[in-house]
Coordinates of N, CA, C and O and ligand atoms in Angstrom, one line a residue:
X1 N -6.7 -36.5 13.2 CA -6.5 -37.9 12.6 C -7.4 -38.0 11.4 O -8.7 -38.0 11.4
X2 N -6.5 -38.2 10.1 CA -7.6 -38.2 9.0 C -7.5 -39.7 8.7 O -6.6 -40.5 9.0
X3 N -9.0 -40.0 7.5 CA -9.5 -41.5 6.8 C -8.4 -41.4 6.1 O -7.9 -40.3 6.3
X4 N -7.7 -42.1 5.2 CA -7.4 -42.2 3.9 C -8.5 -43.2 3.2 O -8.6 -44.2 3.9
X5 N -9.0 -43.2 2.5 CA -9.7 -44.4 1.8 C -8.8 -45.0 0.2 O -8.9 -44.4 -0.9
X6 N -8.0 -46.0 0.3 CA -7.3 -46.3 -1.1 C -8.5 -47.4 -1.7 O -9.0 -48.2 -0.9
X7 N -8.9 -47.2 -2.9 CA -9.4 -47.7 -4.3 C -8.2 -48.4 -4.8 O -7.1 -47.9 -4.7
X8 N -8.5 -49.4 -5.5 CA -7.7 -50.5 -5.8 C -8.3 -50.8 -6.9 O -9.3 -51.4 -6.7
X9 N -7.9 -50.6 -8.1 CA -8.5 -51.2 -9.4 C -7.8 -52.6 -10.2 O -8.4 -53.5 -10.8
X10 N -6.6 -52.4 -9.8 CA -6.1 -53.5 -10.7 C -6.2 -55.3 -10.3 O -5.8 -55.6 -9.2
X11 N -6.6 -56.1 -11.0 CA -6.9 -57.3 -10.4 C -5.4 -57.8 -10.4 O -5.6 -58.7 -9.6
X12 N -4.5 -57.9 -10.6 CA -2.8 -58.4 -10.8 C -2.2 -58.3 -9.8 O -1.1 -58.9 -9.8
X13 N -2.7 -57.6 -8.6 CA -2.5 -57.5 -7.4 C -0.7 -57.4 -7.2 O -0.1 -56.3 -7.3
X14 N 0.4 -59.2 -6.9 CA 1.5 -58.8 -6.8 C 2.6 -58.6 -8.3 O 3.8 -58.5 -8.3
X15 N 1.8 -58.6 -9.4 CA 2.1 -58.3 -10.6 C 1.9 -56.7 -10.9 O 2.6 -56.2 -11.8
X16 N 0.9 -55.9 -10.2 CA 0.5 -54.9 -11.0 C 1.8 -53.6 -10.3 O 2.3 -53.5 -9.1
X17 N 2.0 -52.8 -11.5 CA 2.6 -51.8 -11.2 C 1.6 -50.7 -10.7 O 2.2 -50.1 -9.8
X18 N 0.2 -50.2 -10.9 CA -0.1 -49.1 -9.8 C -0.2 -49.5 -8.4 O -0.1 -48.6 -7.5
X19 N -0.4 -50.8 -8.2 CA -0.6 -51.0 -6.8 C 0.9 -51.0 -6.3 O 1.1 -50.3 -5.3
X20 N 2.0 -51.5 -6.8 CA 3.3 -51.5 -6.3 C 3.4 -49.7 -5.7 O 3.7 -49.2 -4.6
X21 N 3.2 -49.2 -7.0 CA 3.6 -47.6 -7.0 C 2.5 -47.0 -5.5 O 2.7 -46.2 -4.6
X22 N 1.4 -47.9 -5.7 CA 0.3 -47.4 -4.3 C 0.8 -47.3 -3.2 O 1.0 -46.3 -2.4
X23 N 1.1 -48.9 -3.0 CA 1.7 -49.3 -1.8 C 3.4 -48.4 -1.1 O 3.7 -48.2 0.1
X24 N 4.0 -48.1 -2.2 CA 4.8 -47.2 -1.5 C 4.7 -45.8 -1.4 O 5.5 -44.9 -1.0
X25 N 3.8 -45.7 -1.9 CA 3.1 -43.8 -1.9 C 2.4 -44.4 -0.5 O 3.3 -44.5 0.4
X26 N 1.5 -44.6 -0.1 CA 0.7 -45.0 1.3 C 1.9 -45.7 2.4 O 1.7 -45.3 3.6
X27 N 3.1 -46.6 2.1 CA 3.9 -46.6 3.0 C 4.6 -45.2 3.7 O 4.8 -45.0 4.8
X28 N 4.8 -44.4 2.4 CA 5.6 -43.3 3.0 C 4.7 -42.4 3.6 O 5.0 -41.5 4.4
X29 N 3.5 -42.5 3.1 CA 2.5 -41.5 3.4 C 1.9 -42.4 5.2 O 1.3 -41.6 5.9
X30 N 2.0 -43.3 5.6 CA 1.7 -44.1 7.4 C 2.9 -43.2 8.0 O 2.5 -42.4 8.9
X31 N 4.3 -43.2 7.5 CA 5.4 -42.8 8.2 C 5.3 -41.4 8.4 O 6.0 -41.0 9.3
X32 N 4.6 -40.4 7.6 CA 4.7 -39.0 8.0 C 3.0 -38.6 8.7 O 2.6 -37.5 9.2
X33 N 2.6 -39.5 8.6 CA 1.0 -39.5 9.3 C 0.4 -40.7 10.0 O -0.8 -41.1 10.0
X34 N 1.6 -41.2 10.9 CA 1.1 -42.1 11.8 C 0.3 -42.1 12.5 O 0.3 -43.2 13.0
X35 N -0.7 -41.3 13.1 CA -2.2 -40.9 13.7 C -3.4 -41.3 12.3 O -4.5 -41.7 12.7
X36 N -3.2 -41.0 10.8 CA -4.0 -41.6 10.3 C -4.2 -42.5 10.1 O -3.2 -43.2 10.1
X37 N -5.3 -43.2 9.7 CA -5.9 -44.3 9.0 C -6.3 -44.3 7.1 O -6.8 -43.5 6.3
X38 N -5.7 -45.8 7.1 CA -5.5 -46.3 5.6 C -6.7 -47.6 5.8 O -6.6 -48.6 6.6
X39 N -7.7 -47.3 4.9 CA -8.8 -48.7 4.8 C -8.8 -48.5 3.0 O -8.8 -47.6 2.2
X40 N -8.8 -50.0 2.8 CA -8.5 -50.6 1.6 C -9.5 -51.0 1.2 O -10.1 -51.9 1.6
X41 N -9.8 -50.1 -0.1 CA -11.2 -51.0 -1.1 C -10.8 -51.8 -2.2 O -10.7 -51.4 -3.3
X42 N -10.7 -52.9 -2.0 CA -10.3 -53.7 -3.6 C -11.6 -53.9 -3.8 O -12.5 -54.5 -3.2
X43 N -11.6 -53.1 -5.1 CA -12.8 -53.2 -5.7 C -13.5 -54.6 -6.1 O -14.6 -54.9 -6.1
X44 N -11.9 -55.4 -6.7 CA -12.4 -57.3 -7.5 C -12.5 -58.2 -6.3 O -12.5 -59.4 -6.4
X45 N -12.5 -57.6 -5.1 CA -12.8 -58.1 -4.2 C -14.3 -57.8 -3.3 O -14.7 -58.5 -2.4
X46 N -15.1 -56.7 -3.8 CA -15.9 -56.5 -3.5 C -16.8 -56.6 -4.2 O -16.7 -56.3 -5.4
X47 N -18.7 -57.1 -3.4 CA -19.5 -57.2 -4.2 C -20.5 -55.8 -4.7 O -21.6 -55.4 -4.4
X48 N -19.9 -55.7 -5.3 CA -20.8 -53.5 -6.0 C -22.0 -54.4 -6.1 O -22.1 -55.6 -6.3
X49 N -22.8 -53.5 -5.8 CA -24.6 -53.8 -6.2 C -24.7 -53.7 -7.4 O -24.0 -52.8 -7.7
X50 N -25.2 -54.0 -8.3 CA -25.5 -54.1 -10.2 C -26.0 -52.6 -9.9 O -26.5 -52.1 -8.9
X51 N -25.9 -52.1 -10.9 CA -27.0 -50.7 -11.0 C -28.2 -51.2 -12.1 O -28.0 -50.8 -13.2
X52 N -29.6 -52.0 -11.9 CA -30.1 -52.6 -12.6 C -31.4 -51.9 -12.3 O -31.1 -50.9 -11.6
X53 N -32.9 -52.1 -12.7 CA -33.6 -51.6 -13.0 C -33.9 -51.1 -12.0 O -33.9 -49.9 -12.3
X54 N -34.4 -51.4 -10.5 CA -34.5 -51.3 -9.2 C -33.9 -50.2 -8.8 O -34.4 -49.2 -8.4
X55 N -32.3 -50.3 -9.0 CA -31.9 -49.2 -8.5 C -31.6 -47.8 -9.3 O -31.2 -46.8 -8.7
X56 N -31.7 -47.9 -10.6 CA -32.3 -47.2 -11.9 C -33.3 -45.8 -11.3 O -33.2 -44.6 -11.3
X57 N -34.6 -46.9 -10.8 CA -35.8 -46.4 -10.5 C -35.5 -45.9 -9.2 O -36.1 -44.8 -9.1
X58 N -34.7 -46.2 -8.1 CA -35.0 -45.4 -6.8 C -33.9 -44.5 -7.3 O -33.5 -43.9 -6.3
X59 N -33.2 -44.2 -8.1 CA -32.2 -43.1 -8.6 C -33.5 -41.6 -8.9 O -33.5 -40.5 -8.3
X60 N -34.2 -42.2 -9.9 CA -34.9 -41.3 -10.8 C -35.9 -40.9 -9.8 O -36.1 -39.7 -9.9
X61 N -37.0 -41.7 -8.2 CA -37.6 -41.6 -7.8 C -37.2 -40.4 -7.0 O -37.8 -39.3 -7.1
X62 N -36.1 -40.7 -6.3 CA -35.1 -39.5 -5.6 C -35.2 -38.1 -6.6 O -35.6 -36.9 -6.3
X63 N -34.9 -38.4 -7.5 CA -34.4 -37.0 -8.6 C -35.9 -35.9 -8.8 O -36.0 -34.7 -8.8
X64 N -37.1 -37.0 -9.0 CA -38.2 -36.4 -8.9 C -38.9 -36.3 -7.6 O -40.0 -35.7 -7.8
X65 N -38.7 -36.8 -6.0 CA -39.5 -36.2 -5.2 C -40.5 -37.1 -4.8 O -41.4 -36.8 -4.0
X66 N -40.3 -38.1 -5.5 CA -41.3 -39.7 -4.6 C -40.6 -40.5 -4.0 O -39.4 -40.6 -3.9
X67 N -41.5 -41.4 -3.4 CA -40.8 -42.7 -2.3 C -40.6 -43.5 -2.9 O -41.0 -43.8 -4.0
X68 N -39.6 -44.2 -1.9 CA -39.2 -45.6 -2.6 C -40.3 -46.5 -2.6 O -41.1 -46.3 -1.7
X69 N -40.4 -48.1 -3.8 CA -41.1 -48.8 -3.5 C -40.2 -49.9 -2.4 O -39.1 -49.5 -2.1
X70 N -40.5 -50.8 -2.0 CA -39.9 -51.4 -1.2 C -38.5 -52.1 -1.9 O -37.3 -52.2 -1.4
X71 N -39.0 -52.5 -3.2 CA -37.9 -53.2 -4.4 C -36.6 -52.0 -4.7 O -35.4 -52.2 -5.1
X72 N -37.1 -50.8 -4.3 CA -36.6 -49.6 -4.7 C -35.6 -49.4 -3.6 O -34.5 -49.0 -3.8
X73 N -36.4 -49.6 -2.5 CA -35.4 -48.9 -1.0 C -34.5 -49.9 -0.8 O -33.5 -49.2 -0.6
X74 N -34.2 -51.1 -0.7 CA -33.4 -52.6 -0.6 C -32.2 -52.0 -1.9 O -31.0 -52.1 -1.7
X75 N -32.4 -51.8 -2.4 CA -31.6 -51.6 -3.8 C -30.5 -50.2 -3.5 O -29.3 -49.9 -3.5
X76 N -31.9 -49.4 -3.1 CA -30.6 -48.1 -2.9 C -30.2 -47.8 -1.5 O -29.8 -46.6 -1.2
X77 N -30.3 -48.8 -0.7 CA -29.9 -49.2 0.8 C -27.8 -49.8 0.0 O -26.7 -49.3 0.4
X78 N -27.9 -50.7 -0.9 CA -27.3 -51.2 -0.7 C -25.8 -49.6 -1.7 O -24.7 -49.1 -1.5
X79 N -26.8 -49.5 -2.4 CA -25.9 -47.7 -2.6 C -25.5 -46.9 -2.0 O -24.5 -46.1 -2.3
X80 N -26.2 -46.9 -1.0 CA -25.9 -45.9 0.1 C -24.7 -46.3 0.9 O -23.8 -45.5 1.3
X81 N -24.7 -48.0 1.0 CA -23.3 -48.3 1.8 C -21.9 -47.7 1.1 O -21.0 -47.1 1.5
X82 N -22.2 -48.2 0.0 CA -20.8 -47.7 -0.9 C -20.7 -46.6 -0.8 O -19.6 -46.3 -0.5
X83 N -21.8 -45.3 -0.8 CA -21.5 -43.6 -0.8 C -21.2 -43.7 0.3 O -20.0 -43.3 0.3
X84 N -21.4 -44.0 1.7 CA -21.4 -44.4 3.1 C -19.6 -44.3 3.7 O -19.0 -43.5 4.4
X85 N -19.0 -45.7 2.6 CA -17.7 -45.2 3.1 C -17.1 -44.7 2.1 O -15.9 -44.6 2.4
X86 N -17.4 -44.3 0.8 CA -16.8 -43.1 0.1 C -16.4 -41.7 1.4 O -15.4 -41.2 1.9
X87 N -17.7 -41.6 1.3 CA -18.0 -40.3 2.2 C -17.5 -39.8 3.1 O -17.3 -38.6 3.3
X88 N -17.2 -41.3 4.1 CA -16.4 -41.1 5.3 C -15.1 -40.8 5.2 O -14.6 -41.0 6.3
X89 N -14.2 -40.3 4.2 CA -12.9 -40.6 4.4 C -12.9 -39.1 4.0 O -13.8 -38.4 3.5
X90 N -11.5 -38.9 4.5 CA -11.0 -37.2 4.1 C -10.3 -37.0 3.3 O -10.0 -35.9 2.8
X91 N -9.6 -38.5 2.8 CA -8.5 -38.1 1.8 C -8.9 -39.7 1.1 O -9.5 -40.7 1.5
X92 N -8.2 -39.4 -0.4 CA -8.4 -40.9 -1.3 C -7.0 -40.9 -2.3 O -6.3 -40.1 -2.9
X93 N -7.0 -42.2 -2.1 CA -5.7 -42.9 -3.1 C -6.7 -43.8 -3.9 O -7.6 -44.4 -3.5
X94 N -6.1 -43.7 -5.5 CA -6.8 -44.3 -6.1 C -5.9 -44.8 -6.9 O -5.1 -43.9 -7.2
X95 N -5.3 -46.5 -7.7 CA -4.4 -47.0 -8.1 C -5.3 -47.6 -9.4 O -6.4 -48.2 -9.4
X96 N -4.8 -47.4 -10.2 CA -5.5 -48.2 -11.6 C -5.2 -48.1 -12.5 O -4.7 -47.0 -12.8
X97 N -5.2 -49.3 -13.3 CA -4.5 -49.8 -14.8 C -5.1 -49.3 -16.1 O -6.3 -49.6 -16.4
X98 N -4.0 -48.3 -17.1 CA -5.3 -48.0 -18.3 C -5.6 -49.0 -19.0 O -4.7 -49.5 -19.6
X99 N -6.8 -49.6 -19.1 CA -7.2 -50.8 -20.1 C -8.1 -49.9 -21.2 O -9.0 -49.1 -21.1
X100 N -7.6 -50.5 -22.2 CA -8.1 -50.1 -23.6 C -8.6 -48.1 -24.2 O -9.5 -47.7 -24.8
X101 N -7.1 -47.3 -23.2 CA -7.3 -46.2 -23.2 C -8.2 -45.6 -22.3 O -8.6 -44.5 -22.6
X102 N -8.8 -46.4 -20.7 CA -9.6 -45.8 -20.1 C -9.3 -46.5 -18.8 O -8.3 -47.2 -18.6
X103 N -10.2 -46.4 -18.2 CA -10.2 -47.3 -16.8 C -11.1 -48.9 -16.7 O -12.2 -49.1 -17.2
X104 N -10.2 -49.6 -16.1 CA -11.2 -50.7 -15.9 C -12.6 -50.8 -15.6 O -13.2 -50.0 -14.8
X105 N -13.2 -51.7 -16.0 CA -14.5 -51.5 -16.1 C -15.2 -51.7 -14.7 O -16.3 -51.3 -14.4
X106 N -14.5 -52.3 -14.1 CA -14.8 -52.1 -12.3 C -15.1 -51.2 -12.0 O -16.2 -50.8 -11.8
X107 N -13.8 -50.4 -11.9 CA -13.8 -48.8 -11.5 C -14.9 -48.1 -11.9 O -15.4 -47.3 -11.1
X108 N -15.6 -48.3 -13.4 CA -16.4 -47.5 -13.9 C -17.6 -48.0 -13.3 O -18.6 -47.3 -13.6
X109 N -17.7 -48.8 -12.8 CA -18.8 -49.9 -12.1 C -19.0 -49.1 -10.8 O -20.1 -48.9 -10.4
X110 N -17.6 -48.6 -10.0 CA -17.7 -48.3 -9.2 C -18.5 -46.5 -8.9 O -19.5 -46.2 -8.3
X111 N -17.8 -46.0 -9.5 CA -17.9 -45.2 -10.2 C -19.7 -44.2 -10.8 O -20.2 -43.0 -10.7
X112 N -20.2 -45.3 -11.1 CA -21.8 -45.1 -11.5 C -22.9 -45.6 -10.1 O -24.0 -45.1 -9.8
X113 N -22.2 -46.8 -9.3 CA -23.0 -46.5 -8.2 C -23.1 -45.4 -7.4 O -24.1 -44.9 -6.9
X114 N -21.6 -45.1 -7.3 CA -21.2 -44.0 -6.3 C -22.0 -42.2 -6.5 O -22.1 -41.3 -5.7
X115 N -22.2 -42.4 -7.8 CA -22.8 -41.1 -8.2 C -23.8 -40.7 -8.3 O -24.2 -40.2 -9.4
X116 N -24.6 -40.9 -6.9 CA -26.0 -40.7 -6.6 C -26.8 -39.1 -6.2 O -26.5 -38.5 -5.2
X117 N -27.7 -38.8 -6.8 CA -28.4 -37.3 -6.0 C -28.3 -37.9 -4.3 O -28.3 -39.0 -3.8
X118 N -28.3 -36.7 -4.0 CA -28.5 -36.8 -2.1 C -27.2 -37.8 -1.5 O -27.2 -38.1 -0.3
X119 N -26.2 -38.3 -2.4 CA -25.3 -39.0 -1.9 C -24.0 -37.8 -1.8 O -23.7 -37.1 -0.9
X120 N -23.4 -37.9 -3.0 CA -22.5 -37.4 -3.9 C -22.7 -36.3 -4.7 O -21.7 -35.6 -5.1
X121 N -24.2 -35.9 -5.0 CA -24.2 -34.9 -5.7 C -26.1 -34.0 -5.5 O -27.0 -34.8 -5.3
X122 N -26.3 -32.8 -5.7 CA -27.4 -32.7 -5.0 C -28.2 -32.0 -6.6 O -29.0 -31.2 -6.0
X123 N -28.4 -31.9 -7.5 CA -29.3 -31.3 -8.7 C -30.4 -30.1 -7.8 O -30.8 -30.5 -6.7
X124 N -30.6 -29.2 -8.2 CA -31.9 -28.4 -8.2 C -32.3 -27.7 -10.1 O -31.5 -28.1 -11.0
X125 N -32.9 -27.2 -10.2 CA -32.9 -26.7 -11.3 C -32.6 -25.2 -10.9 O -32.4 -24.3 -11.8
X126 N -32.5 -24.9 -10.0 CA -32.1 -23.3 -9.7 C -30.7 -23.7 -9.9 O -30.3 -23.5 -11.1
X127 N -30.0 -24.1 -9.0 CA -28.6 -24.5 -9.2 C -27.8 -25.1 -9.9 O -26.6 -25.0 -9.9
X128 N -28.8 -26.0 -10.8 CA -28.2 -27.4 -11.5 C -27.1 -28.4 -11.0 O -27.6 -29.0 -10.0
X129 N -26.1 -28.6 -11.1 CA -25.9 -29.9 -10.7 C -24.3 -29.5 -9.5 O -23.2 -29.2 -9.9
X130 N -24.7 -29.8 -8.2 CA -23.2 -29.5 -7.3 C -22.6 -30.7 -6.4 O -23.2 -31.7 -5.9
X131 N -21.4 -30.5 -6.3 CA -21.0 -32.1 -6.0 C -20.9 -31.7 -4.4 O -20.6 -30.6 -4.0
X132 N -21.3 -33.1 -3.7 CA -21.2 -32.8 -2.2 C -20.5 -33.1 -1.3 O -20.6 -32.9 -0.1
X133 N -18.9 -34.1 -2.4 CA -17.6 -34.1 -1.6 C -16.7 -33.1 -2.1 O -16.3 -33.0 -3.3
X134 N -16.5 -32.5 -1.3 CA -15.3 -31.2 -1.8 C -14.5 -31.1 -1.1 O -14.5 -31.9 -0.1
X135 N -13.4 -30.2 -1.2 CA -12.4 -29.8 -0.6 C -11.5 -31.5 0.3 O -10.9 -31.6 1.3
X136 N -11.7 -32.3 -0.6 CA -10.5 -33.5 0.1 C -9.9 -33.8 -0.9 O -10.6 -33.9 -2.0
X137 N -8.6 -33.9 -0.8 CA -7.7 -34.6 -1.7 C -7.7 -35.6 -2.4 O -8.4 -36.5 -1.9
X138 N -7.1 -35.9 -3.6 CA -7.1 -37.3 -3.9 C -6.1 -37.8 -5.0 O -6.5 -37.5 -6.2
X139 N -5.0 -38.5 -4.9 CA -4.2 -39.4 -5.8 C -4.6 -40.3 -6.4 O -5.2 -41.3 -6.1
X140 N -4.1 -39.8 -7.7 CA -4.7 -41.0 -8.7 C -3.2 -41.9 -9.2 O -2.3 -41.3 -9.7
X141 N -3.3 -42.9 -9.0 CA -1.8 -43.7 -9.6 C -2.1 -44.4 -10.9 O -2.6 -45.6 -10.7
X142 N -2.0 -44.0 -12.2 CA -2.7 -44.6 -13.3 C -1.3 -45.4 -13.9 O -0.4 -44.6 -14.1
X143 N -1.2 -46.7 -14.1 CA -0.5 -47.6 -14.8 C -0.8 -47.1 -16.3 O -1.8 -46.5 -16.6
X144 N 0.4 -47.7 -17.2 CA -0.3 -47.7 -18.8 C 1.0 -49.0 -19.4 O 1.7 -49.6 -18.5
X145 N 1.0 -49.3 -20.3 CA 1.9 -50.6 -20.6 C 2.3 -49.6 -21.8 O 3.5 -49.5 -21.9
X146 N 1.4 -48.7 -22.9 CA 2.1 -47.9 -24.0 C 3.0 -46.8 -24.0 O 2.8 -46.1 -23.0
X147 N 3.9 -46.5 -24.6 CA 4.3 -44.9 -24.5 C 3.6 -43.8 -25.3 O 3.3 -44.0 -26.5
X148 N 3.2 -42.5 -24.4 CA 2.3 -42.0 -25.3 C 3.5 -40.2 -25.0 O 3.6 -39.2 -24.3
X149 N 4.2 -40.8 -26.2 CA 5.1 -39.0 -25.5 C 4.8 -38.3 -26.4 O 4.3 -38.5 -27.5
X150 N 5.4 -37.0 -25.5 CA 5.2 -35.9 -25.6 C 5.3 -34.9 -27.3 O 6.5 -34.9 -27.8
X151 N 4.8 -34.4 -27.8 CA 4.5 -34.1 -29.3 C 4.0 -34.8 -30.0 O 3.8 -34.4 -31.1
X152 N 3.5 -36.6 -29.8 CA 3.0 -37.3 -31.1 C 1.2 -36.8 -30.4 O 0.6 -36.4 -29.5
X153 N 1.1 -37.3 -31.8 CA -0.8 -37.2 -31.3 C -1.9 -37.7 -30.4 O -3.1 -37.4 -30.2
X154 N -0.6 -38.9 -29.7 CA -1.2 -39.6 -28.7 C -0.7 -39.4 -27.6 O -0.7 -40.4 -26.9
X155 N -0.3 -38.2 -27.1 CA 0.6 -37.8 -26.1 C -0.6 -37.8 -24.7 O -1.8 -37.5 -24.7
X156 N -0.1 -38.1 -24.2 CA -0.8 -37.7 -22.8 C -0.4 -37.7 -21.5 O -1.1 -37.3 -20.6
Ligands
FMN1 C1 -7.4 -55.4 -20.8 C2 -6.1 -54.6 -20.9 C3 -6.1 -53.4 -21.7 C4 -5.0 -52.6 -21.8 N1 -5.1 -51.5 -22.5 C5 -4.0 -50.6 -22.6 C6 -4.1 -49.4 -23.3 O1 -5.0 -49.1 -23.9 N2 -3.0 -48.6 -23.3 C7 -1.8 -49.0 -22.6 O2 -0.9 -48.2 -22.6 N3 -1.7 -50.1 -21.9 C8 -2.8 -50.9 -21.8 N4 -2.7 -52.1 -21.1 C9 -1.5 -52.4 -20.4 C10 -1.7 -52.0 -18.9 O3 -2.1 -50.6 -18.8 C11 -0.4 -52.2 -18.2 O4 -0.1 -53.6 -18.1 C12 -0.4 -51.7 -16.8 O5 0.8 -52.0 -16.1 C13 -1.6 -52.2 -16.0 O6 -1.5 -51.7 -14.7 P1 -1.3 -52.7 -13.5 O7 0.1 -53.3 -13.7 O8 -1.5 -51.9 -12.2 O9 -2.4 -53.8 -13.6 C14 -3.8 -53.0 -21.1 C15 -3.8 -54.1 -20.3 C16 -4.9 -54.9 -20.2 C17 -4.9 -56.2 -19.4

């Protein structure tokens, strides 16, 4: 029995086309994997921790090998929940709208909490930098409103 974890970027909810496109990619995907589980992150529905100076500092404290101050540990307690149920899942759907050629700024919100040493990724200087979710799948459903075809210079 595997997690799915779906990421939800777009705030347009019954207007947006990646969530439409989500929602029946994950319907068909319950019907051939009815023993797994689908848990829903709407990101504009959730409160992300700021990544502000506090948690800045227990980032860098980690990277170098000291303790948290107390302002420090409260801060990246609250990091840890988000890496927490990243982590837990085996598989990820991810649905989002390109805004201004990139991803919403949520996402990217989400994104920079989630990318913590000792969470998500572990630095040594022997090794340099290795990521510590591997081997799970993951769908990305990206909306766009432009056409960017194939041979102009904005193809993608
Ligand atoms: C703030 C904003 C920026 C956008 N920027 C782009 C863009 O750079 N290129 C593009 O093709 N469409 C752009 N769009 C259009 C959206 O990608 C399009 O409406 C898409 O359907 C959004 O996905 P959604 O329906 O899941 O919300 C933008 C829309 C918004 C609201």
């Amino acid at each position: 029995m595997a997690k799915v974890l779906y990421i939800e970027a777009s705030p347009r909810k019954e207007r947006s086309a990646s969530i439409e496109v989500a929602n029946n990619f994950l319907n068909a995907y319950r019907a051939a994997h009815p023993d797994d589980t689908v848990e829903t992150l709407d990101l504009w529905a959730t409160d992300l921790p700021r990544f502000d100076q506090s948690t800045l500092d227990a980032k860098y404290a980690i990277l170098h090998g000291q303790p948290h101050t107390p302002g420090q540990k409260a801060a990246w307690e609250a990091v840890e929940r988000i890496a927490a149920q990243f982590n837990s899942a085996d598989k990820y759907v991810f649905s989002l709208p390109m805004w201004n050629f990139g991803v919403p700024y949520i996402l990217k919100h989400y994104i920079d909490v989630l990318l913590q040493p000792g969470l998500t990724f572990s630095f040594t200087p022997e090794e340099g930098y290795k990521g510590l979710v591997t081997g799970k799948p993951a769908v990305v459903i990206y909306a766009q409103g432009g056409q960017y075809p194939k041979g102009t210079p904005w193809e993608n």
